[in-house]
PDB file of C-alpha atoms in Angstrom:
ATOM      1  CA  UNK X   1       1.229   2.485   8.513  1.00  0.00           C
ATOM      2  CA  UNK X   2      -1.302  -0.133   9.544  1.00  0.00           C
ATOM      3  CA  UNK X   3       0.253  -1.017  12.879  1.00  0.00           C
ATOM      4  CA  UNK X   4      -0.793   1.864  15.107  1.00  0.00           C
ATOM      5  CA  UNK X   5      -4.121   3.537  15.746  1.00  0.00           C
ATOM      6  CA  UNK X   6      -5.547   6.686  17.254  1.00  0.00           C
ATOM      7  CA  UNK X   7      -5.899   6.397  20.999  1.00  0.00           C
ATOM      8  CA  UNK X   8      -6.858   8.513  23.975  1.00  0.00           C
ATOM      9  CA  UNK X   9      -4.418   9.077  26.806  1.00  0.00           C
ATOM     10  CA  UNK X  10      -5.991   9.392  30.274  1.00  0.00           C
ATOM     11  CA  UNK X  11      -9.295  10.185  28.581  1.00  0.00           C
ATOM     12  CA  UNK X  12      -8.222  13.755  27.816  1.00  0.00           C
ATOM     13  CA  UNK X  13      -5.532  14.000  25.160  1.00  0.00           C
ATOM     14  CA  UNK X  14      -6.036  12.443  21.727  1.00  0.00           C
ATOM     15  CA  UNK X  15      -2.879  11.194  20.039  1.00  0.00           C
ATOM     16  CA  UNK X  16      -2.681  10.406  16.344  1.00  0.00           C
ATOM     17  CA  UNK X  17      -1.227   6.939  16.122  1.00  0.00           C
ATOM     18  CA  UNK X  18      -1.732   6.416  12.394  1.00  0.00           C
ATOM     19  CA  UNK X  19       1.418   6.978  10.369  1.00  0.00           C
ATOM     20  CA  UNK X  20       1.408   8.966   7.130  1.00  0.00           C
ATOM     21  CA  UNK X  21       3.987   7.754   4.609  1.00  0.00           C
ATOM     22  CA  UNK X  22       5.191   9.328   1.368  1.00  0.00           C
ATOM     23  CA  UNK X  23       7.004   7.302  -1.308  1.00  0.00           C
ATOM     24  CA  UNK X  24       9.056   9.665  -3.449  1.00  0.00           C
ATOM     25  CA  UNK X  25      10.999   8.177  -6.306  1.00  0.00           C
ATOM     26  CA  UNK X  26      11.835   7.773  -9.944  1.00  0.00           C
ATOM     27  CA  UNK X  27       9.351   6.382 -12.473  1.00  0.00           C
ATOM     28  CA  UNK X  28       9.383   2.629 -12.957  1.00  0.00           C
ATOM     29  CA  UNK X  29      10.212   1.546  -9.393  1.00  0.00           C
ATOM     30  CA  UNK X  30       6.794  -0.089  -8.812  1.00  0.00           C
ATOM     31  CA  UNK X  31       5.344   2.558  -6.517  1.00  0.00           C
ATOM     32  CA  UNK X  32       1.854   2.141  -7.948  1.00  0.00           C
ATOM     33  CA  UNK X  33       1.988  -1.645  -7.653  1.00  0.00           C
ATOM     34  CA  UNK X  34       3.058  -1.338  -4.026  1.00  0.00           C
ATOM     35  CA  UNK X  35       0.168   1.021  -3.254  1.00  0.00           C
ATOM     36  CA  UNK X  36      -2.377  -1.231  -4.957  1.00  0.00           C
ATOM     37  CA  UNK X  37      -1.179  -4.294  -3.055  1.00  0.00           C
ATOM     38  CA  UNK X  38      -1.249  -2.519   0.318  1.00  0.00           C
ATOM     39  CA  UNK X  39      -4.791  -1.288  -0.377  1.00  0.00           C
ATOM     40  CA  UNK X  40      -5.715  -4.868  -1.264  1.00  0.00           C
ATOM     41  CA  UNK X  41      -4.100  -6.452   1.799  1.00  0.00           C
ATOM     42  CA  UNK X  42      -5.460  -3.900   4.264  1.00  0.00           C
ATOM     43  CA  UNK X  43      -8.783  -4.894   5.898  1.00  0.00           C
ATOM     44  CA  UNK X  44     -10.080  -1.471   4.844  1.00  0.00           C
ATOM     45  CA  UNK X  45      -8.066   0.032   2.049  1.00  0.00           C
ATOM     46  CA  UNK X  46      -8.948   2.487  -0.703  1.00  0.00           C
ATOM     47  CA  UNK X  47      -6.783   3.262  -3.727  1.00  0.00           C
ATOM     48  CA  UNK X  48      -7.146   6.490  -5.665  1.00  0.00           C
ATOM     49  CA  UNK X  49      -5.058   8.739  -7.869  1.00  0.00           C
ATOM     50  CA  UNK X  50      -4.255  12.372  -7.289  1.00  0.00           C
ATOM     51  CA  UNK X  51      -5.047  13.488 -10.826  1.00  0.00           C
ATOM     52  CA  UNK X  52      -8.491  11.876 -10.770  1.00  0.00           C
ATOM     53  CA  UNK X  53      -9.422  12.990  -7.251  1.00  0.00           C
ATOM     54  CA  UNK X  54     -10.750  16.335  -6.100  1.00  0.00           C
ATOM     55  CA  UNK X  55     -10.804  17.784  -2.617  1.00  0.00           C
ATOM     56  CA  UNK X  56     -14.513  17.006  -2.334  1.00  0.00           C
ATOM     57  CA  UNK X  57     -13.961  13.454  -3.559  1.00  0.00           C
ATOM     58  CA  UNK X  58     -11.328  12.885  -0.895  1.00  0.00           C
ATOM     59  CA  UNK X  59     -13.204  14.467   2.040  1.00  0.00           C
ATOM     60  CA  UNK X  60     -17.011  14.730   1.706  1.00  0.00           C
ATOM     61  CA  UNK X  61     -19.634  16.038  -0.673  1.00  0.00           C
ATOM     62  CA  UNK X  62     -23.087  17.529  -0.131  1.00  0.00           C
ATOM     63  CA  UNK X  63     -25.665  16.036  -2.515  1.00  0.00           C
ATOM     64  CA  UNK X  64     -29.311  16.833  -3.156  1.00  0.00           C
ATOM     65  CA  UNK X  65     -31.686  13.929  -3.760  1.00  0.00           C
ATOM     66  CA  UNK X  66     -33.477  14.449  -7.099  1.00  0.00           C
ATOM     67  CA  UNK X  67     -36.675  12.751  -5.851  1.00  0.00           C
ATOM     68  CA  UNK X  68     -37.131  14.053  -2.315  1.00  0.00           C
ATOM     69  CA  UNK X  69     -35.092  17.250  -2.792  1.00  0.00           C
ATOM     70  CA  UNK X  70     -33.395  16.547   0.544  1.00  0.00           C
ATOM     71  CA  UNK X  71     -29.744  17.319   1.181  1.00  0.00           C
ATOM     72  CA  UNK X  72     -27.456  14.469   2.177  1.00  0.00           C
ATOM     73  CA  UNK X  73     -23.782  14.124   3.024  1.00  0.00           C
ATOM     74  CA  UNK X  74     -21.652  11.549   1.253  1.00  0.00           C
ATOM     75  CA  UNK X  75     -18.185  10.686   2.539  1.00  0.00           C
ATOM     76  CA  UNK X  76     -15.145  10.698   0.297  1.00  0.00           C
ATOM     77  CA  UNK X  77     -12.192   8.348   0.054  1.00  0.00           C
ATOM     78  CA  UNK X  78     -10.557   9.485   3.308  1.00  0.00           C
ATOM     79  CA  UNK X  79     -13.791   9.130   5.271  1.00  0.00           C
ATOM     80  CA  UNK X  80     -14.518   5.691   3.785  1.00  0.00           C
ATOM     81  CA  UNK X  81     -10.988   4.589   4.711  1.00  0.00           C
ATOM     82  CA  UNK X  82     -11.618   5.283   8.408  1.00  0.00           C
ATOM     83  CA  UNK X  83      -9.561   2.878  10.562  1.00  0.00           C
ATOM     84  CA  UNK X  84      -7.751   1.753   7.433  1.00  0.00           C
ATOM     85  CA  UNK X  85      -5.332   2.890   4.734  1.00  0.00           C
ATOM     86  CA  UNK X  86      -5.928   5.370   1.923  1.00  0.00           C
ATOM     87  CA  UNK X  87      -3.386   5.020  -0.902  1.00  0.00           C
ATOM     88  CA  UNK X  88      -3.061   8.113  -3.113  1.00  0.00           C
ATOM     89  CA  UNK X  89      -1.004   7.662  -6.263  1.00  0.00           C
ATOM     90  CA  UNK X  90       0.404  10.532  -8.353  1.00  0.00           C
ATOM     91  CA  UNK X  91       0.213  12.745  -5.287  1.00  0.00           C
ATOM     92  CA  UNK X  92       2.322  15.461  -6.901  1.00  0.00           C
ATOM     93  CA  UNK X  93      -0.156  15.778  -9.801  1.00  0.00           C
ATOM     94  CA  UNK X  94      -2.966  17.001  -7.552  1.00  0.00           C
ATOM     95  CA  UNK X  95      -4.134  20.586  -7.737  1.00  0.00           C
ATOM     96  CA  UNK X  96      -3.012  22.767  -4.864  1.00  0.00           C
ATOM     97  CA  UNK X  97      -6.562  23.565  -3.705  1.00  0.00           C
ATOM     98  CA  UNK X  98      -7.333  19.829  -3.578  1.00  0.00           C
ATOM     99  CA  UNK X  99      -4.211  19.032  -1.565  1.00  0.00           C
ATOM    100  CA  UNK X 100      -5.055  21.604   1.086  1.00  0.00           C
ATOM    101  CA  UNK X 101      -8.305  19.728   1.779  1.00  0.00           C
ATOM    102  CA  UNK X 102      -6.415  16.835   3.375  1.00  0.00           C
ATOM    103  CA  UNK X 103      -4.333  18.932   5.798  1.00  0.00           C
ATOM    104  CA  UNK X 104      -6.927  18.496   8.532  1.00  0.00           C
ATOM    105  CA  UNK X 105      -7.182  14.757   7.899  1.00  0.00           C
ATOM    106  CA  UNK X 106      -3.445  14.189   8.194  1.00  0.00           C
ATOM    107  CA  UNK X 107      -3.166  15.961  11.544  1.00  0.00           C
ATOM    108  CA  UNK X 108      -6.551  16.032  13.341  1.00  0.00           C
ATOM    109  CA  UNK X 109      -7.942  12.978  11.492  1.00  0.00           C
ATOM    110  CA  UNK X 110     -11.313  14.634  11.025  1.00  0.00           C
ATOM    111  CA  UNK X 111     -13.226  16.243   8.166  1.00  0.00           C
ATOM    112  CA  UNK X 112     -15.133  19.397   9.076  1.00  0.00           C
ATOM    113  CA  UNK X 113     -18.088  20.234   6.838  1.00  0.00           C
ATOM    114  CA  UNK X 114     -20.072  23.491   6.743  1.00  0.00           C
ATOM    115  CA  UNK X 115     -22.074  23.417   3.511  1.00  0.00           C
ATOM    116  CA  UNK X 116     -25.724  23.949   2.588  1.00  0.00           C
ATOM    117  CA  UNK X 117     -26.816  24.200   6.206  1.00  0.00           C
ATOM    118  CA  UNK X 118     -24.967  21.007   7.204  1.00  0.00           C
ATOM    119  CA  UNK X 119     -22.373  21.603   9.923  1.00  0.00           C
ATOM    120  CA  UNK X 120     -20.718  18.437  11.165  1.00  0.00           C
ATOM    121  CA  UNK X 121     -17.403  16.659  11.698  1.00  0.00           C
ATOM    122  CA  UNK X 122     -16.640  13.252  10.233  1.00  0.00           C
ATOM    123  CA  UNK X 123     -13.992  10.831  11.444  1.00  0.00           C
ATOM    124  CA  UNK X 124     -11.121  10.096   9.074  1.00  0.00           C
ATOM    125  CA  UNK X 125      -8.786   8.027  11.256  1.00  0.00           C
ATOM    126  CA  UNK X 126      -6.792   6.734   8.338  1.00  0.00           C
ATOM    127  CA  UNK X 127      -3.164   6.300   7.379  1.00  0.00           C
ATOM    128  CA  UNK X 128      -2.311   8.104   4.164  1.00  0.00           C
ATOM    129  CA  UNK X 129       0.144   6.334   1.873  1.00  0.00           C
ATOM    130  CA  UNK X 130       1.113   8.679  -0.952  1.00  0.00           C
ATOM    131  CA  UNK X 131       3.363   8.122  -3.961  1.00  0.00           C
ATOM    132  CA  UNK X 132       4.867  10.982  -5.942  1.00  0.00           C
ATOM    133  CA  UNK X 133       7.562  11.751  -8.482  1.00  0.00           C
ATOM    134  CA  UNK X 134      10.306  14.380  -8.044  1.00  0.00           C
ATOM    135  CA  UNK X 135       9.817  17.848  -9.456  1.00  0.00           C
ATOM    136  CA  UNK X 136      11.975  17.179 -12.531  1.00  0.00           C
ATOM    137  CA  UNK X 137      10.624  13.698 -13.240  1.00  0.00           C
ATOM    138  CA  UNK X 138      13.709  11.939 -11.914  1.00  0.00           C
ATOM    139  CA  UNK X 139      15.535  12.461  -8.637  1.00  0.00           C
ATOM    140  CA  UNK X 140      18.527  14.787  -8.979  1.00  0.00           C
ATOM    141  CA  UNK X 141      21.204  13.781  -6.500  1.00  0.00           C
ATOM    142  CA  UNK X 142      22.910  17.159  -6.880  1.00  0.00           C
ATOM    143  CA  UNK X 143      19.934  18.844  -5.236  1.00  0.00           C
ATOM    144  CA  UNK X 144      18.693  18.555  -1.684  1.00  0.00           C
ATOM    145  CA  UNK X 145      15.623  16.413  -0.919  1.00  0.00           C
ATOM    146  CA  UNK X 146      13.576  19.561  -0.266  1.00  0.00           C
ATOM    147  CA  UNK X 147      14.469  20.856  -3.751  1.00  0.00           C
ATOM    148  CA  UNK X 148      13.567  17.532  -5.388  1.00  0.00           C
ATOM    149  CA  UNK X 149      10.235  17.092  -3.634  1.00  0.00           C
ATOM    150  CA  UNK X 150       7.592  19.291  -5.228  1.00  0.00           C
ATOM    151  CA  UNK X 151       5.327  19.559  -2.175  1.00  0.00           C
ATOM    152  CA  UNK X 152       4.551  22.512   0.110  1.00  0.00           C
ATOM    153  CA  UNK X 153       6.340  22.547   3.444  1.00  0.00           C
ATOM    154  CA  UNK X 154       3.046  22.573   5.355  1.00  0.00           C
ATOM    155  CA  UNK X 155       2.019  19.338   3.651  1.00  0.00           C
ATOM    156  CA  UNK X 156       5.415  17.650   3.695  1.00  0.00           C
ATOM    157  CA  UNK X 157       5.748  18.188   7.451  1.00  0.00           C
ATOM    158  CA  UNK X 158       2.568  16.151   7.999  1.00  0.00           C
ATOM    159  CA  UNK X 159       4.217  13.001   6.623  1.00  0.00           C
ATOM    160  CA  UNK X 160       5.862  11.016   9.394  1.00  0.00           C
ATOM    161  CA  UNK X 161       8.055   9.022   6.997  1.00  0.00           C
ATOM    162  CA  UNK X 162       9.387   9.899   3.547  1.00  0.00           C
ATOM    163  CA  UNK X 163      11.101   7.146   1.559  1.00  0.00           C
ATOM    164  CA  UNK X 164      13.228   7.794  -1.517  1.00  0.00           C
ATOM    165  CA  UNK X 165      12.960   5.081  -4.188  1.00  0.00           C
ATOM    166  CA  UNK X 166      15.779   5.653  -6.660  1.00  0.00           C
ATOM    167  CA  UNK X 167      16.340   3.864  -9.952  1.00  0.00           C
ATOM    168  CA  UNK X 168      20.122   3.483 -10.029  1.00  0.00           C
ATOM    169  CA  UNK X 169      21.597   2.045 -13.262  1.00  0.00           C
ATOM    170  CA  UNK X 170      22.585  -1.582 -12.721  1.00  0.00           C
ATOM    171  CA  UNK X 171      22.943  -3.965 -15.660  1.00  0.00           C
ATOM    172  CA  UNK X 172      22.348  -7.200 -13.741  1.00  0.00           C
ATOM    173  CA  UNK X 173      19.305  -5.911 -11.870  1.00  0.00           C
ATOM    174  CA  UNK X 174      17.802  -4.334 -14.991  1.00  0.00           C
ATOM    175  CA  UNK X 175      18.309  -7.610 -16.864  1.00  0.00           C
ATOM    176  CA  UNK X 176      16.538  -9.553 -14.106  1.00  0.00           C
ATOM    177  CA  UNK X 177      13.667  -7.051 -14.129  1.00  0.00           C
ATOM    178  CA  UNK X 178      13.284  -7.240 -17.914  1.00  0.00           C
ATOM    179  CA  UNK X 179      13.365 -11.058 -17.773  1.00  0.00           C
ATOM    180  CA  UNK X 180      10.674 -11.064 -15.079  1.00  0.00           C
ATOM    181  CA  UNK X 181       8.405  -8.708 -17.052  1.00  0.00           C
ATOM    182  CA  UNK X 182       8.811 -10.729 -20.270  1.00  0.00           C
ATOM    183  CA  UNK X 183       8.067 -13.977 -18.408  1.00  0.00           C
ATOM    184  CA  UNK X 184       4.874 -12.574 -16.873  1.00  0.00           C
ATOM    185  CA  UNK X 185       3.610 -11.221 -20.199  1.00  0.00           C
ATOM    186  CA  UNK X 186       4.507 -14.443 -22.017  1.00  0.00           C
ATOM    187  CA  UNK X 187       3.034 -16.969 -19.565  1.00  0.00           C
ATOM    188  CA  UNK X 188       0.441 -14.826 -17.695  1.00  0.00           C
ATOM    189  CA  UNK X 189       1.752 -16.320 -14.434  1.00  0.00           C
ATOM    190  CA  UNK X 190       4.325 -15.357 -11.839  1.00  0.00           C
ATOM    191  CA  UNK X 191       7.745 -16.995 -12.190  1.00  0.00           C
ATOM    192  CA  UNK X 192       8.652 -19.812  -9.774  1.00  0.00           C
ATOM    193  CA  UNK X 193      10.273 -18.699  -6.533  1.00  0.00           C
ATOM    194  CA  UNK X 194      12.806 -20.426  -4.316  1.00  0.00           C
ATOM    195  CA  UNK X 195      10.796 -19.461  -1.207  1.00  0.00           C
ATOM    196  CA  UNK X 196       7.174 -19.449  -0.075  1.00  0.00           C
ATOM    197  CA  UNK X 197       5.805 -15.875   0.193  1.00  0.00           C
ATOM    198  CA  UNK X 198       3.282 -14.907   2.848  1.00  0.00           C
ATOM    199  CA  UNK X 199      -0.270 -14.658   1.596  1.00  0.00           C
ATOM    200  CA  UNK X 200      -2.621 -11.721   2.153  1.00  0.00           C
ATOM    201  CA  UNK X 201      -4.592 -13.513   4.870  1.00  0.00           C
ATOM    202  CA  UNK X 202      -1.499 -14.066   7.006  1.00  0.00           C
ATOM    203  CA  UNK X 203      -0.475 -10.420   6.643  1.00  0.00           C
ATOM    204  CA  UNK X 204      -3.940  -9.229   7.709  1.00  0.00           C
ATOM    205  CA  UNK X 205      -3.865 -11.444  10.802  1.00  0.00           C
ATOM    206  CA  UNK X 206      -0.320 -10.370  11.641  1.00  0.00           C
ATOM    207  CA  UNK X 207      -1.204  -6.668  11.437  1.00  0.00           C
ATOM    208  CA  UNK X 208      -4.404  -7.193  13.459  1.00  0.00           C
ATOM    209  CA  UNK X 209      -2.397  -8.913  16.183  1.00  0.00           C
ATOM    210  CA  UNK X 210       0.308  -6.221  16.156  1.00  0.00           C
ATOM    211  CA  UNK X 211      -2.274  -3.448  16.615  1.00  0.00           C
ATOM    212  CA  UNK X 212      -3.223  -4.901  19.987  1.00  0.00           C
ATOM    213  CA  UNK X 213       0.178  -4.049  21.476  1.00  0.00           C
ATOM    214  CA  UNK X 214       0.949  -0.697  23.052  1.00  0.00           C
ATOM    215  CA  UNK X 215       4.715  -0.206  22.623  1.00  0.00           C
ATOM    216  CA  UNK X 216       6.580   1.572  25.381  1.00  0.00           C
ATOM    217  CA  UNK X 217      10.142   2.898  25.156  1.00  0.00           C
ATOM    218  CA  UNK X 218      12.083   1.998  28.346  1.00  0.00           C
ATOM    219  CA  UNK X 219      13.747   4.932  30.111  1.00  0.00           C
ATOM    220  CA  UNK X 220      17.130   3.217  29.784  1.00  0.00           C
ATOM    221  CA  UNK X 221      17.165   3.654  25.985  1.00  0.00           C
ATOM    222  CA  UNK X 222      15.557   7.093  25.667  1.00  0.00           C
ATOM    223  CA  UNK X 223      18.955   8.742  25.168  1.00  0.00           C
ATOM    224  CA  UNK X 224      19.576   6.678  22.049  1.00  0.00           C
TER     225      UNK X 224
END
């Protein structure tokens, strides 16, 4: 979601290049940890939860100064994450009226305000990374993805990518996961690895370099 950016084509048409991603999966598959790390690695990343966020808190709020009695506009999480990533956890727990406030951000990448005599448009060129649980708590493979995902069609269509993170029963993998969790809680350190992971600084530089490229699909492979 961090690789592309909004750009103008021939100075006339504005194309949304930021990708909106939804992680839909069972509880306990580390969706929240993944969102927190991406918000930490991103040069401009904001992490919030759907249950603790309102539509005004995500877009913008009109405030009145108690001393001067003047009205001011304060940007929300999506406005503050301009040119960055906004990670929203527990996306399915949001109220419906709060979710409709981000429709404009996901498509036009702007926040239009008309409150208390203030009429303006704020930029919100951000990639939204949302994590949610299925409608019945766990993913039911007997149902279609549309029946498992408890999101309106108008909102679901605004996500460019939807990933399903399923917790399939596997004794060996569950044993490794339990051993890892017990080791971390017992020693307060990460277990030793047989490889050297990339640090956050390298990932930031890699993404910054990748954003400079303008990918083009050759005509020879358009049919595929």
